[in-house]
Amino acid sequence: MVQSGHHVTVGDVALSSYVSLVRSCTLQRGKKQTGRTELGLKYWKNKVIEPNKAAMDPSEVEFLAEKEMVKIIPNFSLDKIYLIGGDLGPFNPGLPVDVPVWLALNLKQRQKCRIVPPAWMDVEKLEEMRELERKEDTFTPVPSPYYMELTKVLLNYASDNIPKADEIRTLVKDIWDTRIAKLRLSADSFISQLEAHAKLDNLTLMEINTIRAFLLDSLNCMYKLRSNLQPGSSKKQFTDY
Amino acid sequence: MFITDIRKDFYEVVANQRVALLVAADIDALCACKILQVLFHCDQVQYTLVPVTGWQDLSTAFLEHKEQFRYFVLINCGANVDLLEMLQPDDDSVFFICDTHRPVDVVNVYNDSQIKLLIKQDDDLGVPSYDDIFQDDDEGEEGDSGNESEEGSEPSGKRRRFDEGAVERRIERRRAKRDWEARRREILFDYEQYEYHGTSASVMLFELAWVLTKDTKDMLWWAVIGLTDQWVHDKITHMKYVTDIATMQRHVSRHNHRNEDEENSLSIDCMRISFEYDLRLTLYQHWSLYESICNSVYTSCNFKLWTLNGQKKLQEFLADMGLPLKQVRQKFHSMDMSIKENLRDVIEESSNKYGMKDIRIQTFGVHFGFKNRFLASDMVHATTALLESTEKDESASDNFIKALDSLSRSNLDRLHSGIDLAKKKLMAIQQTVASCICTNLIVSQGPFLYCYLMEGTPDVKLFSKPLALTLLCKYLLKAFVQSTRNKRCKLLPLIMAAPKDVEKGSVIVVGIPPESETSDKKNFFGRAFEKAAESTSSRTLHDNFDTSIITLKTEDRSKFLDALITLLS
């Protein structure tokens, strides 16, 4: 992780270099994880995935979620800054600007901005989504691919800028619970009925991450059991799950 | 010199520099330090925090850091002594002093280049004017006599006349100078005789944050805690406390007004500060009501709970309010809601009957999350207990950091452990007070009262720390005033000594001013101790920033006391 020993002041070009240093680290980490972030429950043929390496740490998922953009209203002014990940700004006091969540949180903690809650973080909209989720059997479209992490992070650091924060927290948790219940059911039937395909539209990375270790581990066990059933044909062709 | 524009002359000067923060060990300083730390974090100012417990610590810390830092910020230390003489800094070191100790040393006031005081100029200071104390023209005399000797090469007659005139003038001048010096000594003596405290450092730094519009509720709460610390440890008068509370109340209503709205109510996790006209019962919301009444100085002194009669009166008082004993001995949270609802009014009514007119005091409370409610005085007691905890293997700076952490909202378990320690400390204080009064340990020595805690006294280790001993001293004096019949003794100040370090054979001695309704809290023991120590050449250490707290060798105790008696009578 980058050491913040740099003397950083807003309104200084130093900020952009510090920021770009952090961003480059982000990109590197993102790259390492790409293989595992794919939606496929890839089951390597002759390789067994160790269960403890199969899942990402939730904090890593949160880190990726911080790339999402959110609107803030700064109280300082700064020219456009050019970072590796893209351009940000210019910042003018009182005018809304879109920034990644990591920068929004840093500025908020230094009391340099006010965070505007994203459009979907609204009590009525979330109530509708919750009802829809409860009705449908499959997964409904999510408000944002990182809705859980964003809710947690924004409500922890910026709850004074978000109206009715407690209700929003409850509603998002309800939506999450419903979706996880569906995911669990689907994984259960997938393993017990030895299905070959599963439809996983509209799943977010965080949800996949909760089930990843278990699913891969159990499929691994199933593979071992099946390979032991037929001792002679060790080179049997297995269908990819 | 006094700083007028705190933003321009202090904050903007240090904002681009590396700063050394030297912070004294009391709660007001901790709160001020916290506020300044948050401001520095916002603007990414590099700083080093050094806790200091006394003048020696301050000098050592300064020597260690003077190569690397040009700017030093001193919180609650350094104003009442000639800093430049003590530290001998280089010419480019600048000291920003935010201190509540008064009187401010005159050299610190009139030095324009290196010492900047973050104190309001009208803060009850009474600094003597420059011309009364300093005189720049010492060379005038020599120059005059030189000229005269040159002019004297003229005819001898005139020279003799000139000489006589010159000699007269010189005698005149010398007499004027002697008068001036005598007057100067008198003025300085009057000015420096009494020690007292000014506006809280945390309130000053909160106003800095306000001027920068970076003030948050967290900082406001810390400023309130700093102010309450001054009140709990009896450093400021009641009038000043009420005035400062009114100032804080303006800030609190400004913050509350800003956020609350009918439809968009705040999350329960947000911090809410509210003005409370609450009871003077220490820690009553975190204890049982009964324990709190027994261990709060106000109620225990008014009921005289160390006597049997006092216990009976307490039972009567509880019965008068209609509170069943079982309820009252339970933890406060588990009391019946019906009792808790009107508790304050019920207690106020009954306590008026028993002669306790001021059982309620204006203060502030904070409320965040579902179960976290604290009063400012609760926080002060908890943090003081952590700051002066006498556990083994804990250095003073460890305790300082722990106490500093307990002020953040995210370290609630530390705060709760602080509250437990505070409860133990209060109970120890009450028991010590009861035993001292019952065994007549307080002796009148003529101009003052004196009490010595023997080494075998239970919990005497707790009282080897200055703040705890001062608290004990004040409670003891209040209790003594209530229990004695001698009218003259009621007006005497109290000196208390307790063993500090048994191996080194030292005792810590504290002197507090007499107890009275309209006390102005001015303490003359600082100077008295110094003079007594000089006259008897006792081995003393005047290390504490409060000059009325010193360390003394046990063997020198008696001669020191005798010297004090002769000095003060």
mmCIF file of C-alpha atoms in Angstrom, chain A residues 92-222:
data_model
loop_
_atom_site.group_PDB
_atom_site.id
_atom_site.type_symbol
_atom_site.label_atom_id
_atom_site.label_comp_id
_atom_site.label_asym_id
_atom_site.label_seq_id
_atom_site.Cartn_x
_atom_site.Cartn_y
_atom_site.Cartn_z
ATOM 1 C CA ASN A 92 -15.496 24.895 -7.779
ATOM 2 C CA PRO A 93 -17.134 25.625 -4.450
ATOM 3 C CA GLY A 94 -20.837 24.854 -4.537
ATOM 4 C CA LEU A 95 -20.882 23.201 -7.962
ATOM 5 C CA PRO A 96 -21.476 19.447 -8.127
ATOM 6 C CA VAL A 97 -18.790 17.313 -9.702
ATOM 7 C CA ASP A 98 -18.464 13.570 -10.280
ATOM 8 C CA VAL A 99 -15.584 11.858 -8.545
ATOM 9 C CA PRO A 100 -14.726 8.278 -7.623
ATOM 10 C CA VAL A 101 -15.919 7.166 -4.198
ATOM 11 C CA TRP A 102 -12.414 6.871 -2.761
ATOM 12 C CA LEU A 103 -11.729 10.539 -3.414
ATOM 13 C CA ALA A 104 -15.178 11.546 -2.185
ATOM 14 C CA LEU A 105 -14.576 9.796 1.131
ATOM 15 C CA ASN A 106 -11.143 11.307 1.565
ATOM 16 C CA LEU A 107 -12.464 14.800 0.897
ATOM 17 C CA LYS A 108 -15.437 14.246 3.172
ATOM 18 C CA GLN A 109 -13.232 13.174 6.051
ATOM 19 C CA ARG A 110 -11.155 16.301 5.552
ATOM 20 C CA GLN A 111 -14.384 18.339 5.533
ATOM 21 C CA LYS A 112 -13.815 19.604 2.031
ATOM 22 C CA CYS A 113 -17.021 18.447 0.402
ATOM 23 C CA ARG A 114 -20.581 17.307 0.830
ATOM 24 C CA ILE A 115 -21.616 13.985 -0.694
ATOM 25 C CA VAL A 116 -24.844 13.822 -2.729
ATOM 26 C CA PRO A 117 -26.503 10.427 -2.337
ATOM 27 C CA PRO A 118 -26.790 8.491 -5.631
ATOM 28 C CA ALA A 119 -30.188 8.513 -7.345
ATOM 29 C CA TRP A 120 -31.050 4.997 -6.321
ATOM 30 C CA MET A 121 -30.409 5.657 -2.618
ATOM 31 C CA ASP A 122 -33.943 6.811 -2.016
ATOM 32 C CA VAL A 123 -36.561 5.282 0.255
ATOM 33 C CA GLU A 124 -39.360 4.889 -2.304
ATOM 34 C CA LYS A 125 -37.143 3.495 -5.040
ATOM 35 C CA LEU A 126 -35.589 0.998 -2.688
ATOM 36 C CA GLU A 127 -38.980 -0.053 -1.412
ATOM 37 C CA GLU A 128 -40.107 -0.778 -4.982
ATOM 38 C CA MET A 129 -36.970 -2.763 -5.651
ATOM 39 C CA ARG A 130 -37.466 -4.742 -2.515
ATOM 40 C CA GLU A 131 -41.031 -5.636 -3.492
ATOM 41 C CA LEU A 132 -39.932 -6.625 -6.978
ATOM 42 C CA GLU A 133 -37.157 -8.786 -5.584
ATOM 43 C CA ARG A 134 -39.553 -10.566 -3.278
ATOM 44 C CA LYS A 135 -41.981 -11.287 -6.095
ATOM 45 C CA GLU A 136 -39.560 -12.651 -8.676
ATOM 46 C CA ASP A 137 -37.860 -16.009 -8.538
ATOM 47 C CA THR A 138 -34.781 -14.992 -10.420
ATOM 48 C CA PHE A 139 -32.500 -12.089 -9.647
ATOM 49 C CA THR A 140 -33.817 -8.666 -10.552
ATOM 50 C CA PRO A 141 -31.626 -5.881 -11.893
ATOM 51 C CA VAL A 142 -29.652 -4.185 -9.162
ATOM 52 C CA PRO A 143 -29.533 -0.455 -8.553
ATOM 53 C CA SER A 144 -25.778 -0.512 -8.893
ATOM 54 C CA PRO A 145 -23.264 -3.319 -9.337
ATOM 55 C CA TYR A 146 -21.782 -2.384 -5.972
ATOM 56 C CA TYR A 147 -24.907 -1.367 -4.102
ATOM 57 C CA MET A 148 -24.013 -3.127 -0.867
ATOM 58 C CA GLU A 149 -20.524 -1.711 -0.530
ATOM 59 C CA LEU A 150 -21.569 1.767 -1.518
ATOM 60 C CA THR A 151 -24.387 1.751 1.002
ATOM 61 C CA LYS A 152 -22.079 0.643 3.759
ATOM 62 C CA VAL A 153 -19.339 3.080 2.949
ATOM 63 C CA LEU A 154 -21.545 6.098 2.299
ATOM 64 C CA LEU A 155 -23.709 5.522 5.332
ATOM 65 C CA ASN A 156 -20.691 5.089 7.566
ATOM 66 C CA TYR A 157 -18.863 8.232 6.556
ATOM 67 C CA ALA A 158 -21.521 10.509 5.124
ATOM 68 C CA SER A 159 -24.720 9.661 6.954
ATOM 69 C CA ASP A 160 -25.270 13.312 7.790
ATOM 70 C CA ASN A 161 -25.600 14.078 4.068
ATOM 71 C CA ILE A 162 -28.054 11.272 3.364
ATOM 72 C CA PRO A 163 -31.644 11.762 4.459
ATOM 73 C CA LYS A 164 -33.405 8.891 6.251
ATOM 74 C CA ALA A 165 -30.172 6.934 6.488
ATOM 75 C CA ASP A 166 -31.527 4.356 8.918
ATOM 76 C CA GLU A 167 -34.445 3.370 6.663
ATOM 77 C CA ILE A 168 -32.163 3.086 3.679
ATOM 78 C CA ARG A 169 -29.856 0.812 5.623
ATOM 79 C CA THR A 170 -32.785 -1.455 6.534
ATOM 80 C CA LEU A 171 -34.154 -1.545 2.998
ATOM 81 C CA VAL A 172 -30.824 -2.390 1.414
ATOM 82 C CA LYS A 173 -30.292 -5.122 3.960
ATOM 83 C CA ASP A 174 -33.731 -6.545 3.084
ATOM 84 C CA ILE A 175 -32.872 -6.605 -0.609
ATOM 85 C CA TRP A 176 -29.538 -8.249 0.152
ATOM 86 C CA ASP A 177 -31.167 -10.912 2.338
ATOM 87 C CA THR A 178 -33.692 -11.820 -0.327
ATOM 88 C CA ARG A 179 -31.034 -12.112 -2.998
ATOM 89 C CA ILE A 180 -28.707 -14.172 -0.869
ATOM 90 C CA ALA A 181 -31.557 -16.525 0.016
ATOM 91 C CA LYS A 182 -32.262 -17.034 -3.683
ATOM 92 C CA LEU A 183 -28.575 -17.583 -4.349
ATOM 93 C CA ARG A 184 -28.332 -20.164 -1.636
ATOM 94 C CA LEU A 185 -31.347 -22.051 -2.989
ATOM 95 C CA SER A 186 -29.943 -21.998 -6.462
ATOM 96 C CA ALA A 187 -26.506 -23.192 -5.363
ATOM 97 C CA ASP A 188 -28.084 -25.949 -3.316
ATOM 98 C CA SER A 189 -30.112 -27.265 -6.244
ATOM 99 C CA PHE A 190 -27.114 -26.858 -8.537
ATOM 100 C CA ILE A 191 -24.992 -29.178 -6.463
ATOM 101 C CA SER A 192 -27.600 -31.684 -5.428
ATOM 102 C CA GLN A 193 -29.069 -32.133 -8.866
ATOM 103 C CA LEU A 194 -25.700 -32.055 -10.621
ATOM 104 C CA GLU A 195 -26.856 -29.398 -13.010
ATOM 105 C CA ALA A 196 -24.514 -28.239 -15.674
ATOM 106 C CA HIS A 197 -25.694 -24.656 -16.154
ATOM 107 C CA ALA A 198 -26.891 -21.925 -13.899
ATOM 108 C CA LYS A 199 -28.291 -18.563 -14.885
ATOM 109 C CA LEU A 200 -26.629 -15.841 -12.893
ATOM 110 C CA ASP A 201 -27.786 -12.604 -14.401
ATOM 111 C CA ASN A 202 -27.770 -9.531 -12.266
ATOM 112 C CA LEU A 203 -25.537 -10.916 -9.554
ATOM 113 C CA THR A 204 -23.106 -8.506 -7.995
ATOM 114 C CA LEU A 205 -19.526 -9.277 -7.161
ATOM 115 C CA MET A 206 -20.155 -9.163 -3.422
ATOM 116 C CA GLU A 207 -22.913 -11.738 -3.641
ATOM 117 C CA ILE A 208 -20.847 -14.038 -5.837
ATOM 118 C CA ASN A 209 -18.022 -13.674 -3.390
ATOM 119 C CA THR A 210 -20.085 -14.927 -0.497
ATOM 120 C CA ILE A 211 -20.924 -18.168 -2.243
ATOM 121 C CA ARG A 212 -17.749 -18.692 -4.209
ATOM 122 C CA ALA A 213 -15.695 -20.546 -1.641
ATOM 123 C CA PHE A 214 -18.508 -22.869 -0.663
ATOM 124 C CA LEU A 215 -19.593 -23.653 -4.197
ATOM 125 C CA LEU A 216 -16.156 -24.359 -5.534
ATOM 126 C CA ASP A 217 -15.275 -26.404 -2.496
ATOM 127 C CA SER A 218 -18.376 -28.561 -2.775
ATOM 128 C CA LEU A 219 -17.947 -29.039 -6.510
ATOM 129 C CA ASN A 220 -14.410 -30.075 -5.799
ATOM 130 C CA CYS A 221 -15.612 -32.698 -3.339
ATOM 131 C CA MET A 222 -18.170 -33.945 -5.816
#
